[in-house]
Coordinates of C-alpha atoms in Angstrom, one line a residue:
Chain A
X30 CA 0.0 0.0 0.0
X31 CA 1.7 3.0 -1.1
X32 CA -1.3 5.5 -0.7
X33 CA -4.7 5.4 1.8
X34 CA -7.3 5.3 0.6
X35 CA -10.5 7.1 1.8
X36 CA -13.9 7.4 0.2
X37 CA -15.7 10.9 0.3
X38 CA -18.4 9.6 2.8
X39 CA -15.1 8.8 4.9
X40 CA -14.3 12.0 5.3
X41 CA -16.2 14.3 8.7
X42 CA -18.4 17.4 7.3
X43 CA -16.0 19.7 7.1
X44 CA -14.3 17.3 4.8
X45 CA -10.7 17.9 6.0
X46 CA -10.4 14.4 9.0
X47 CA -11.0 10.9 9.1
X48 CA -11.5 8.4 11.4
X49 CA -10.3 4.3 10.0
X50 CA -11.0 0.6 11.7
X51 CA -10.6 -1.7 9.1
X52 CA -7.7 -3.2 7.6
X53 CA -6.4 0.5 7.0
X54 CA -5.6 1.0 10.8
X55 CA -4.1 -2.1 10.8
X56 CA -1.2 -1.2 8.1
X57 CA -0.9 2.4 9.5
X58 CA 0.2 0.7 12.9
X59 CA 1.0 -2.6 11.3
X60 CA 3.1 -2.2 8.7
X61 CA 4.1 1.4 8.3
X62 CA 4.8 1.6 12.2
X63 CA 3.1 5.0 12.5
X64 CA 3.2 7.2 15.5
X65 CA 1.0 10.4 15.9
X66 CA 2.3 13.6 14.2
X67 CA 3.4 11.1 11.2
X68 CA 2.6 12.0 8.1
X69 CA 1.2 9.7 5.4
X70 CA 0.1 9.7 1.5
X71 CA -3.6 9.9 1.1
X72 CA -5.9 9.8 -1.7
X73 CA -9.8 10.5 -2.0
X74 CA -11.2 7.9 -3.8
X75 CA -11.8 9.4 -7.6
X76 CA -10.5 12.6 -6.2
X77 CA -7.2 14.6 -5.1
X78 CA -4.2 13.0 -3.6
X79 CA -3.0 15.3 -0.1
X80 CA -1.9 13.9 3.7
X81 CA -3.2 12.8 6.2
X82 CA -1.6 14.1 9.4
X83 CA -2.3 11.2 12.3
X84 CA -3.5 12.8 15.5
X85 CA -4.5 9.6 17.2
X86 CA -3.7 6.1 17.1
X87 CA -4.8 3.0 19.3
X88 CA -6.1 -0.4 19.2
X89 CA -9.4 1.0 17.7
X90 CA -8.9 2.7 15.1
X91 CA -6.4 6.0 13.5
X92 CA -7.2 9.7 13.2
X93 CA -6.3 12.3 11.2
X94 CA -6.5 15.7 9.3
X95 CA -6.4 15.8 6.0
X96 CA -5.2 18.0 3.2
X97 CA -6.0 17.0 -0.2
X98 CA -3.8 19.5 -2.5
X99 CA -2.9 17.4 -5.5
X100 CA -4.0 15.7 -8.7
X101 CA -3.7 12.1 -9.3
X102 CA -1.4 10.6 -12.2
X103 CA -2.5 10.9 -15.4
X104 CA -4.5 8.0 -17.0
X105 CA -3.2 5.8 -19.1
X106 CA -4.9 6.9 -22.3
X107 CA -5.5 2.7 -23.1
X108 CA -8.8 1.0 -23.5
X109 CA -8.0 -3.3 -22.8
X110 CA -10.1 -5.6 -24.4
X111 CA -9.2 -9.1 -22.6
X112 CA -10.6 -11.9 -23.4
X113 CA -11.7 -13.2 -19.6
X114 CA -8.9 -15.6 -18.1
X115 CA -9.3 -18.0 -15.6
X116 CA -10.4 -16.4 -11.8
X117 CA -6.8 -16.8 -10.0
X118 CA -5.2 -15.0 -13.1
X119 CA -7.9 -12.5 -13.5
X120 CA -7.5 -11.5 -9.9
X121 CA -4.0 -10.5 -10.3
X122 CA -4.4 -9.2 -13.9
X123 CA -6.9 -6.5 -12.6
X124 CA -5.0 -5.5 -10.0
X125 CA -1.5 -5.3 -12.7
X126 CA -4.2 -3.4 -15.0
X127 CA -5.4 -1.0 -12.5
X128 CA -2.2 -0.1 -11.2
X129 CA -0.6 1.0 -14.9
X130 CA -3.5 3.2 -15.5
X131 CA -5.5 1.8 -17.3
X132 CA -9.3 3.2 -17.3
X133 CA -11.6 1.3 -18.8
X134 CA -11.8 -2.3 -19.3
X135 CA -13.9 -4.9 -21.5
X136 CA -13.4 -8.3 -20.2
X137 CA -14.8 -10.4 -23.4
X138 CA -16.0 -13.5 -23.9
X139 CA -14.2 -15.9 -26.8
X140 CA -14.2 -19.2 -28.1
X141 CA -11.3 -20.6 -26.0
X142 CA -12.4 -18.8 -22.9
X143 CA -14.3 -21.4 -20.7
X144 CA -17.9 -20.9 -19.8
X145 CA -17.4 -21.7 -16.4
X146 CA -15.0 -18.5 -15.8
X147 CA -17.9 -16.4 -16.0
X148 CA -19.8 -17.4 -12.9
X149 CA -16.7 -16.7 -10.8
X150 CA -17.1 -14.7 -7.5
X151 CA -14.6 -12.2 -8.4
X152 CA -16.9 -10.6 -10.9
X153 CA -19.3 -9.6 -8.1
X154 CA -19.2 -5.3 -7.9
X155 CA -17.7 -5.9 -4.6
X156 CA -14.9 -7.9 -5.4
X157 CA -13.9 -6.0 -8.7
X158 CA -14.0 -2.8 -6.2
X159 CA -11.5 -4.5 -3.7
X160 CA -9.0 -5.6 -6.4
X161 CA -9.0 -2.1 -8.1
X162 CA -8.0 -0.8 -4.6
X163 CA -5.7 -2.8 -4.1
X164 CA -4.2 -1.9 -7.9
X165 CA -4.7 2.5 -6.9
X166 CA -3.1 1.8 -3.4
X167 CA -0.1 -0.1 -5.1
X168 CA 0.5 2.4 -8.1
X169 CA -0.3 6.0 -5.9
X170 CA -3.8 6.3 -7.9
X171 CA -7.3 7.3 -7.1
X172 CA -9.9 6.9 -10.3
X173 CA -11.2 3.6 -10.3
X174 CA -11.3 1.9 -13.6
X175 CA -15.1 1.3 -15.8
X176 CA -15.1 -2.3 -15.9
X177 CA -17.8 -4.0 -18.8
X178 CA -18.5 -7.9 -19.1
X179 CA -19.3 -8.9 -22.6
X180 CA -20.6 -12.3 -22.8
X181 CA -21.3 -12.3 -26.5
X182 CA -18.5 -11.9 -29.2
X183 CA -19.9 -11.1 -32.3
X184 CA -23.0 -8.4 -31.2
X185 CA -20.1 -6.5 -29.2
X186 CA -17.8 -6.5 -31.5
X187 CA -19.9 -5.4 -34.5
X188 CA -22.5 -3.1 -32.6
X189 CA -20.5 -1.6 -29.6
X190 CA -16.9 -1.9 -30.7
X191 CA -16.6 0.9 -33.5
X192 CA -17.7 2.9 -31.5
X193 CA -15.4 2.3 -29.0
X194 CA -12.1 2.4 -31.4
X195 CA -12.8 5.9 -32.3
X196 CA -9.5 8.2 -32.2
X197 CA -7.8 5.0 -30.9
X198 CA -5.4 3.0 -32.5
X199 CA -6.5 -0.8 -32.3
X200 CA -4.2 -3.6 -31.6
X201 CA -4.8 -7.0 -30.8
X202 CA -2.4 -9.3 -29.5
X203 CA -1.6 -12.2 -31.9
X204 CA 1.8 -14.0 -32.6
X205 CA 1.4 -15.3 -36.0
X206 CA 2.1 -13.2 -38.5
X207 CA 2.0 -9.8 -37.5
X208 CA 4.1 -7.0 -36.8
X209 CA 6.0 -6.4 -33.8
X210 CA 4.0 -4.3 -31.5
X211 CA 4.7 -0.2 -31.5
X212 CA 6.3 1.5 -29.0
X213 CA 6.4 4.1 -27.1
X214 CA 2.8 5.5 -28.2
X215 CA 1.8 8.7 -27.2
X216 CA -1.5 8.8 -28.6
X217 CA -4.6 6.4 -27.4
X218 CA -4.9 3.2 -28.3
X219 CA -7.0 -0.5 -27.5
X220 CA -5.3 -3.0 -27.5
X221 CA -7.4 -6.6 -27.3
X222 CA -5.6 -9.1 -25.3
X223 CA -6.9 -13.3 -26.5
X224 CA -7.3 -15.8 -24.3
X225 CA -4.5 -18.7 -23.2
X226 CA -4.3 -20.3 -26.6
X227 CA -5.4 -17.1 -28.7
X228 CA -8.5 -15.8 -30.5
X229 CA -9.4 -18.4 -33.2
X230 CA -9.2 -17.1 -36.9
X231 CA -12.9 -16.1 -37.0
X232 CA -12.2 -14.1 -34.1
X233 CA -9.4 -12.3 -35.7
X234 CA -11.0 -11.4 -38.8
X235 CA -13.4 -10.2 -36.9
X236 CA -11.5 -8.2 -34.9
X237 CA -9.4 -6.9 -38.2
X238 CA -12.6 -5.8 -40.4
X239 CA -13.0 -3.9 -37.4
X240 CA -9.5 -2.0 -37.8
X241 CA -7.5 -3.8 -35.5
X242 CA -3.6 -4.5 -36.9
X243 CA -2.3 -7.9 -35.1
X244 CA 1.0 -7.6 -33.7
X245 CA 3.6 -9.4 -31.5
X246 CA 6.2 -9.1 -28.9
X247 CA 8.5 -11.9 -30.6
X248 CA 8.7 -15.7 -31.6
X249 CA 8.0 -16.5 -28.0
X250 CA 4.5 -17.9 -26.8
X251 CA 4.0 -15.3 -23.4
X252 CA 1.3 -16.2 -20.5
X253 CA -1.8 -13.6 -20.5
X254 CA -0.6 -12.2 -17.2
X255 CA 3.1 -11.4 -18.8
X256 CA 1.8 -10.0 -22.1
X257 CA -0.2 -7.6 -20.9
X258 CA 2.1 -5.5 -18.9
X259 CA 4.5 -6.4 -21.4
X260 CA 2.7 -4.5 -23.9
X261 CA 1.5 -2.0 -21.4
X262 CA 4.8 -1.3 -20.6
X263 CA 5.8 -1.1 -24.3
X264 CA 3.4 1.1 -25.8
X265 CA 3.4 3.8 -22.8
Chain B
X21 CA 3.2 -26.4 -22.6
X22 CA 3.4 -25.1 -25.9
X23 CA 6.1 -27.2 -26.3
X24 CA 7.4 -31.0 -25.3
X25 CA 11.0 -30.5 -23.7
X26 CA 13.1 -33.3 -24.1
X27 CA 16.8 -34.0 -22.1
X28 CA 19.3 -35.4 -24.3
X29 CA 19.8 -38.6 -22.2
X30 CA 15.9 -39.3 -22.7
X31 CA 16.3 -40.3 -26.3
X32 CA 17.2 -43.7 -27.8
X33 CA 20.7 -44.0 -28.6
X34 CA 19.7 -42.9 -32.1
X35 CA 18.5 -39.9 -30.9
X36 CA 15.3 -40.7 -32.5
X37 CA 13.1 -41.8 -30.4
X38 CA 11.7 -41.3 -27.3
X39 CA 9.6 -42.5 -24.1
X40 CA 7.8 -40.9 -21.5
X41 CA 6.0 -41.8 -18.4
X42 CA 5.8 -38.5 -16.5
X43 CA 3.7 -35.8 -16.2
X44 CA 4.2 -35.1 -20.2
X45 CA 2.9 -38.4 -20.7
X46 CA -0.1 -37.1 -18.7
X47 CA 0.0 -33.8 -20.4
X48 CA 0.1 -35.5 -24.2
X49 CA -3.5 -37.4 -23.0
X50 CA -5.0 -35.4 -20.8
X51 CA -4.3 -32.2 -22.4
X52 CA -3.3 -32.2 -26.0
X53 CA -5.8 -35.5 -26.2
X54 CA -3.5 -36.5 -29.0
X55 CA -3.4 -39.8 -30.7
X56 CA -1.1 -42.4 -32.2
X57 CA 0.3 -40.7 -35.4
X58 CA -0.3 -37.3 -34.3
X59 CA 2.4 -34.9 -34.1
X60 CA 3.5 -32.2 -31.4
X61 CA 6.2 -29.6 -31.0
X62 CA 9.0 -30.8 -29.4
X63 CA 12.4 -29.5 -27.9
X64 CA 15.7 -30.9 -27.0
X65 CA 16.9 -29.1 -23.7
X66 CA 20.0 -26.6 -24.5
X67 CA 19.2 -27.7 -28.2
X68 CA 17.1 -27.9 -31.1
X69 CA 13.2 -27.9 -32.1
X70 CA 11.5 -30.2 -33.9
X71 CA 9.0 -32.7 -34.2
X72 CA 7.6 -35.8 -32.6
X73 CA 5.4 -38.2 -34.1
X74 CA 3.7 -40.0 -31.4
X75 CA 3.9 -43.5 -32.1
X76 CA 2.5 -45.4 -29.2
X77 CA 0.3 -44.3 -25.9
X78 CA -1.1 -46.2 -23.2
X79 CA -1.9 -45.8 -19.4
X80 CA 1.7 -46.3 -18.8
X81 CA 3.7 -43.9 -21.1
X82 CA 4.3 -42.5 -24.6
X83 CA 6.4 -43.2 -27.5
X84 CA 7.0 -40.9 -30.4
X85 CA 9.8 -40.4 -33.3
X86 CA 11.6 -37.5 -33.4
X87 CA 13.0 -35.2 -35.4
X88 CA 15.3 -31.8 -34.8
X89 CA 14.9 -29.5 -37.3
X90 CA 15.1 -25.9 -36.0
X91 CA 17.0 -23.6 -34.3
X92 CA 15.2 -22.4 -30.7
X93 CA 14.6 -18.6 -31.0
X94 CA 17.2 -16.2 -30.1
X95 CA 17.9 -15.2 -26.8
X96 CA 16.6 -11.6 -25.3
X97 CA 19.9 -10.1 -25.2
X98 CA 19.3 -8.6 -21.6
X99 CA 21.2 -9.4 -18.2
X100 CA 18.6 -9.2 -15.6
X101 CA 19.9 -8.2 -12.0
X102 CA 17.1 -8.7 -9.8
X103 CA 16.5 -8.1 -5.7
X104 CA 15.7 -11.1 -4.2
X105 CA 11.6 -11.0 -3.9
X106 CA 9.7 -12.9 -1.7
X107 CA 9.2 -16.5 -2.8
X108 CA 5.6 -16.7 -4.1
X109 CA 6.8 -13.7 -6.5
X110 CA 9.9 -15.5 -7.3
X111 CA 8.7 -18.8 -8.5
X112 CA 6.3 -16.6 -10.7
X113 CA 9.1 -14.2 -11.8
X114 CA 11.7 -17.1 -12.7
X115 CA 9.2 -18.2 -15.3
X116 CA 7.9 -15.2 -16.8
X117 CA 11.4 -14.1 -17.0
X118 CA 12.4 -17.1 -18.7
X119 CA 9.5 -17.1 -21.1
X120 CA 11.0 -13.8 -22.4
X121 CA 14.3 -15.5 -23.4
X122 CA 16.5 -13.9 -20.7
X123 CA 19.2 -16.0 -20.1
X124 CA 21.6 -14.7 -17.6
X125 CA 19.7 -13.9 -14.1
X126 CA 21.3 -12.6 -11.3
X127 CA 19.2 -12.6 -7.7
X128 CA 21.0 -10.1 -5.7
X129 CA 20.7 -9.1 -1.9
X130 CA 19.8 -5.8 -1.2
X131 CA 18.9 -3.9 1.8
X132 CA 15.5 -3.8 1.9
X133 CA 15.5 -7.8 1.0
X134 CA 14.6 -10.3 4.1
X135 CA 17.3 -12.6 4.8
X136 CA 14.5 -15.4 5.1
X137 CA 13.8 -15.2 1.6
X138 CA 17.2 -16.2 0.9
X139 CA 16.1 -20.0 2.7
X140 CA 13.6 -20.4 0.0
X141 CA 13.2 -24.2 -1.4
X142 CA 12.7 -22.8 -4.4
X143 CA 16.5 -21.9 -4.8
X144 CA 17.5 -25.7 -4.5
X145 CA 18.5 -26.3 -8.1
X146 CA 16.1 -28.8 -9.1
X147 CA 13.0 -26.7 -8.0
X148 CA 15.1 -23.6 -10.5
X149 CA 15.1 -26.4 -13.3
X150 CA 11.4 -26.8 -12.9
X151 CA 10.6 -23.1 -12.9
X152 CA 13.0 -23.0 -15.6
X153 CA 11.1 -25.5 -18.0
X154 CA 7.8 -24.7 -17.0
X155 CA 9.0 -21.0 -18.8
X156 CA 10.7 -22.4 -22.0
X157 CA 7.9 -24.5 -22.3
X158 CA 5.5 -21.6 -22.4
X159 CA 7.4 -19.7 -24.5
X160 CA 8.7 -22.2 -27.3
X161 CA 12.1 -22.2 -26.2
X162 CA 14.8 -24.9 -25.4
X163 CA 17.6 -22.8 -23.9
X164 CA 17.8 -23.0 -19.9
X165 CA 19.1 -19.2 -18.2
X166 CA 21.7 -19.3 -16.1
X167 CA 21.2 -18.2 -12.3
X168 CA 23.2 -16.5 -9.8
X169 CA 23.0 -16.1 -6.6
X170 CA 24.8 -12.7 -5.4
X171 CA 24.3 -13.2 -1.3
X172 CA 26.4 -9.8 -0.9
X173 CA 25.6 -6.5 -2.7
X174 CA 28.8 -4.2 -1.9
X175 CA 31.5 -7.2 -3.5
X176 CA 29.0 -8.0 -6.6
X177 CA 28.4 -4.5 -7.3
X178 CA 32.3 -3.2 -7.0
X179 CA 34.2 -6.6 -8.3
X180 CA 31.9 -8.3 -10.4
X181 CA 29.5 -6.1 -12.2
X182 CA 32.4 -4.1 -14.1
X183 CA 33.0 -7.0 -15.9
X184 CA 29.3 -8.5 -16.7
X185 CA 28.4 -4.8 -18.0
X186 CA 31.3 -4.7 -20.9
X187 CA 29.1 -4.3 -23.8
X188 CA 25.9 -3.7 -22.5
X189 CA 23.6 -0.5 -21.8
X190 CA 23.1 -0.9 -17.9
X191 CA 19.5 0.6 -16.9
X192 CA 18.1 1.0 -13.3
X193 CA 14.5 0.6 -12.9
X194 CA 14.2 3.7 -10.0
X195 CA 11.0 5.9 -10.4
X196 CA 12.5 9.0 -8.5
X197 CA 14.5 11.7 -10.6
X198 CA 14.7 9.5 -13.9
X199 CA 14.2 9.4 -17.4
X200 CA 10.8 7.4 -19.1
X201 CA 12.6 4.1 -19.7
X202 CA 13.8 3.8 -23.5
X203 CA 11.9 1.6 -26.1
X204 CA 13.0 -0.9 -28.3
X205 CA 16.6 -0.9 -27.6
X206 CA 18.2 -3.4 -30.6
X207 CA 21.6 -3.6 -28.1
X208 CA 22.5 -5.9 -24.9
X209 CA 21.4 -4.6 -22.1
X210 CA 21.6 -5.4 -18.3
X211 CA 18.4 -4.4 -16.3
X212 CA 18.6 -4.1 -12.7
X213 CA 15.3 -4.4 -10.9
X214 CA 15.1 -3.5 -6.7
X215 CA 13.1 -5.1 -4.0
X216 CA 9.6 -3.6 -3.0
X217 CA 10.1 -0.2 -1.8
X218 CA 13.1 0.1 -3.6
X219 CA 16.8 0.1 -3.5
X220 CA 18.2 2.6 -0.8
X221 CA 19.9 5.5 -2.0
X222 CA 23.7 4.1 -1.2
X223 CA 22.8 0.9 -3.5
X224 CA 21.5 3.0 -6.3
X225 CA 24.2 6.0 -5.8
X226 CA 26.6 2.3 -6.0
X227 CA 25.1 1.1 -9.4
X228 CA 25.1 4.7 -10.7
X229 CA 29.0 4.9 -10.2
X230 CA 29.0 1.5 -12.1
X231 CA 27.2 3.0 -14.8
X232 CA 24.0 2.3 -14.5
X233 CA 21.5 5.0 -15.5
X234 CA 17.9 5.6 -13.6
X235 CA 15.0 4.9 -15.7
X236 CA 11.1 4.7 -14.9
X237 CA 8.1 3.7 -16.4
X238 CA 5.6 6.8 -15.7
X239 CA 4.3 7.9 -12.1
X240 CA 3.1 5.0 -11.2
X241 CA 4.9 2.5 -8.7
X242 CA 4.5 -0.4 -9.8
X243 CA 4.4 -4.3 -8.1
X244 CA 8.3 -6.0 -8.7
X245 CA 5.9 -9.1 -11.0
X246 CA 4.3 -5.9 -13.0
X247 CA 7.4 -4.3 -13.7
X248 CA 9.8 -6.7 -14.6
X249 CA 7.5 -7.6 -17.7
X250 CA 6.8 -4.0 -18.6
X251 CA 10.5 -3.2 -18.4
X252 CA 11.2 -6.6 -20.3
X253 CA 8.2 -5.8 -23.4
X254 CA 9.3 -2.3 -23.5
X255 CA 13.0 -2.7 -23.9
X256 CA 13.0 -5.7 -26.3

């Protein structure tokens, strides 16, 4: 946790102290050892980044006064299409997501992607919320990603996707024959991300009558959860 | 498994053939469901790619024919120096790092590393081979990195790393006071990678006098498992 979070109905009336009990005051004593007058990095949840000053801690529960004075990193000006992965990767690829930037996400369904993945628990609003926490508290963020489920290829990706792809560049991830993937972009962009295994052809022409130009990191085969801060990494 | 991986002493004497009884057996039924005749990309370990023709299978094992036709791709020309993480991100890192073709790896102690982590099983060398293959087996790739373990930062740093940099552009992933990490460098590199929260300033002011130059991959801080693959994609 590099940065507290708080959400706005955290905060007293006058909007400038707080008062944690949860797993917050646990790190503030826990792990960051902090003593009253300490300062730490807070951040209002979609709002300003400031400190919070502590002005009491025990065994309940932290308070402090609060300062908000700054804005929050940039976004990453990237759209990700993923096709959805199993639950354990997915839990860690949201959190990777949220933390380089990245605002909204499309988690899609695809021909290898197994039915079964979709009735996981980590889909539930609750659970998506806690992992994109975890992500903003990690990377010194506050605005919480859009996350959309699309169960059904072909209406999103005719209907909903050119639309979406406007004053983007569109890139899907796809090691045979392609180009190697851009770099250094500094324009926006959505890239489309298959499944373990890949889109299957029809899903690739699909995706390329749409506009999207394949492209690759190399001759080597990478997991899901290594390609996509690979090419995160790469085209920021 | 995108690919079979094969050790030299498995074969006939010859070279042609091939049985298995092991978890590939499992993985040839189970997974790939494939059948007598079929053919599936194999690898010889430190050595060529080719086919093998499967030729027999049963409840006990699997025989196929065999033949070495390729060359596995070329390395990532990249020296990674990497703090020690904790074990669960290690066993992670080892493959992902070898799925991008790295090939030298150096695990280095640093001061905000725990000394526990250096008790890990998972630095016994047969538990390295598995992480090893598990990774060239995602990525297509036959050639096994080799590791080092660097137990003290102040010798490695001032006797050995002189010599390992010759030839190579030596970046330091540090997001304070950097430059954006460069982009598609066609040169050897050697990437050095801290522990969470950092290296402290006398280790980075040490690889700085060794040449190394700060670089950083936006605003964000980043997980160790997030960066390592952003800084890998980017660079390559």
């Amino acid at each position: 946790m590099n940065l507290l979070l708080l959400f706005p109905e955290e905060l007293t009336s006058t909007q400038n102290q707080a008062r944690l009990c949860d797993r917050r005051h646990r790190h503030i004593r826990q792990v960051l050892r902090a003593e009253v007058g300490d300062e730490i990095k807070v951040g209002l949840v979609n709002g300003a980044l400031g400190k919070g000053r502590l002005t009491k801690i025990d065994d309940q529960c932290v308070e402090m006064d609060l300062r908000f004075d700054c804005d929050p990193p940039p976004p990453l000006p990237s759209t990700l299409i993923l096709a959805l992965p199993r639950p354990k990767v997915l839990k860690r690829l949201l959190q990777t997501i949220t933390s380089f930037g990245v605002k909204k996400i499309y988690l899609l369904n695809a021909a290898r992607v197994e039915k079964s993945y979709w009735q996981t628990p980590l889909l539930r609003p609750g659970s998506l919320l806690e992992q994109f926490l975890l992500g903003l508290e990690q990377a010194g963020d506050t605005v919480l990603p859009e996350l959309h489920c699309q169960k059904l290829f072909k209406p999103f990706v005719e209907d909903e996707l050119p639309t979406l792809l406007a004053g983007t560049l569109p890139l899907v991830a796809h090691p045979a024959g392609s180009d190697p993937c851009p770099a250094s972009l500094k324009r926006p962009t959505t890239l489309a991300v298959g499944p373990e295994g890949g889109f299957v052809p029809y899903e690739i022409d699909k995706l390329m009558e749409c506009g999207f130009r394949p492209v690759h990191l190399g001759e080597r085969v990478l997991r899901v959860e290594a390609a996509v801060p690979a090419l995160l990494g790469r085209m920021s």
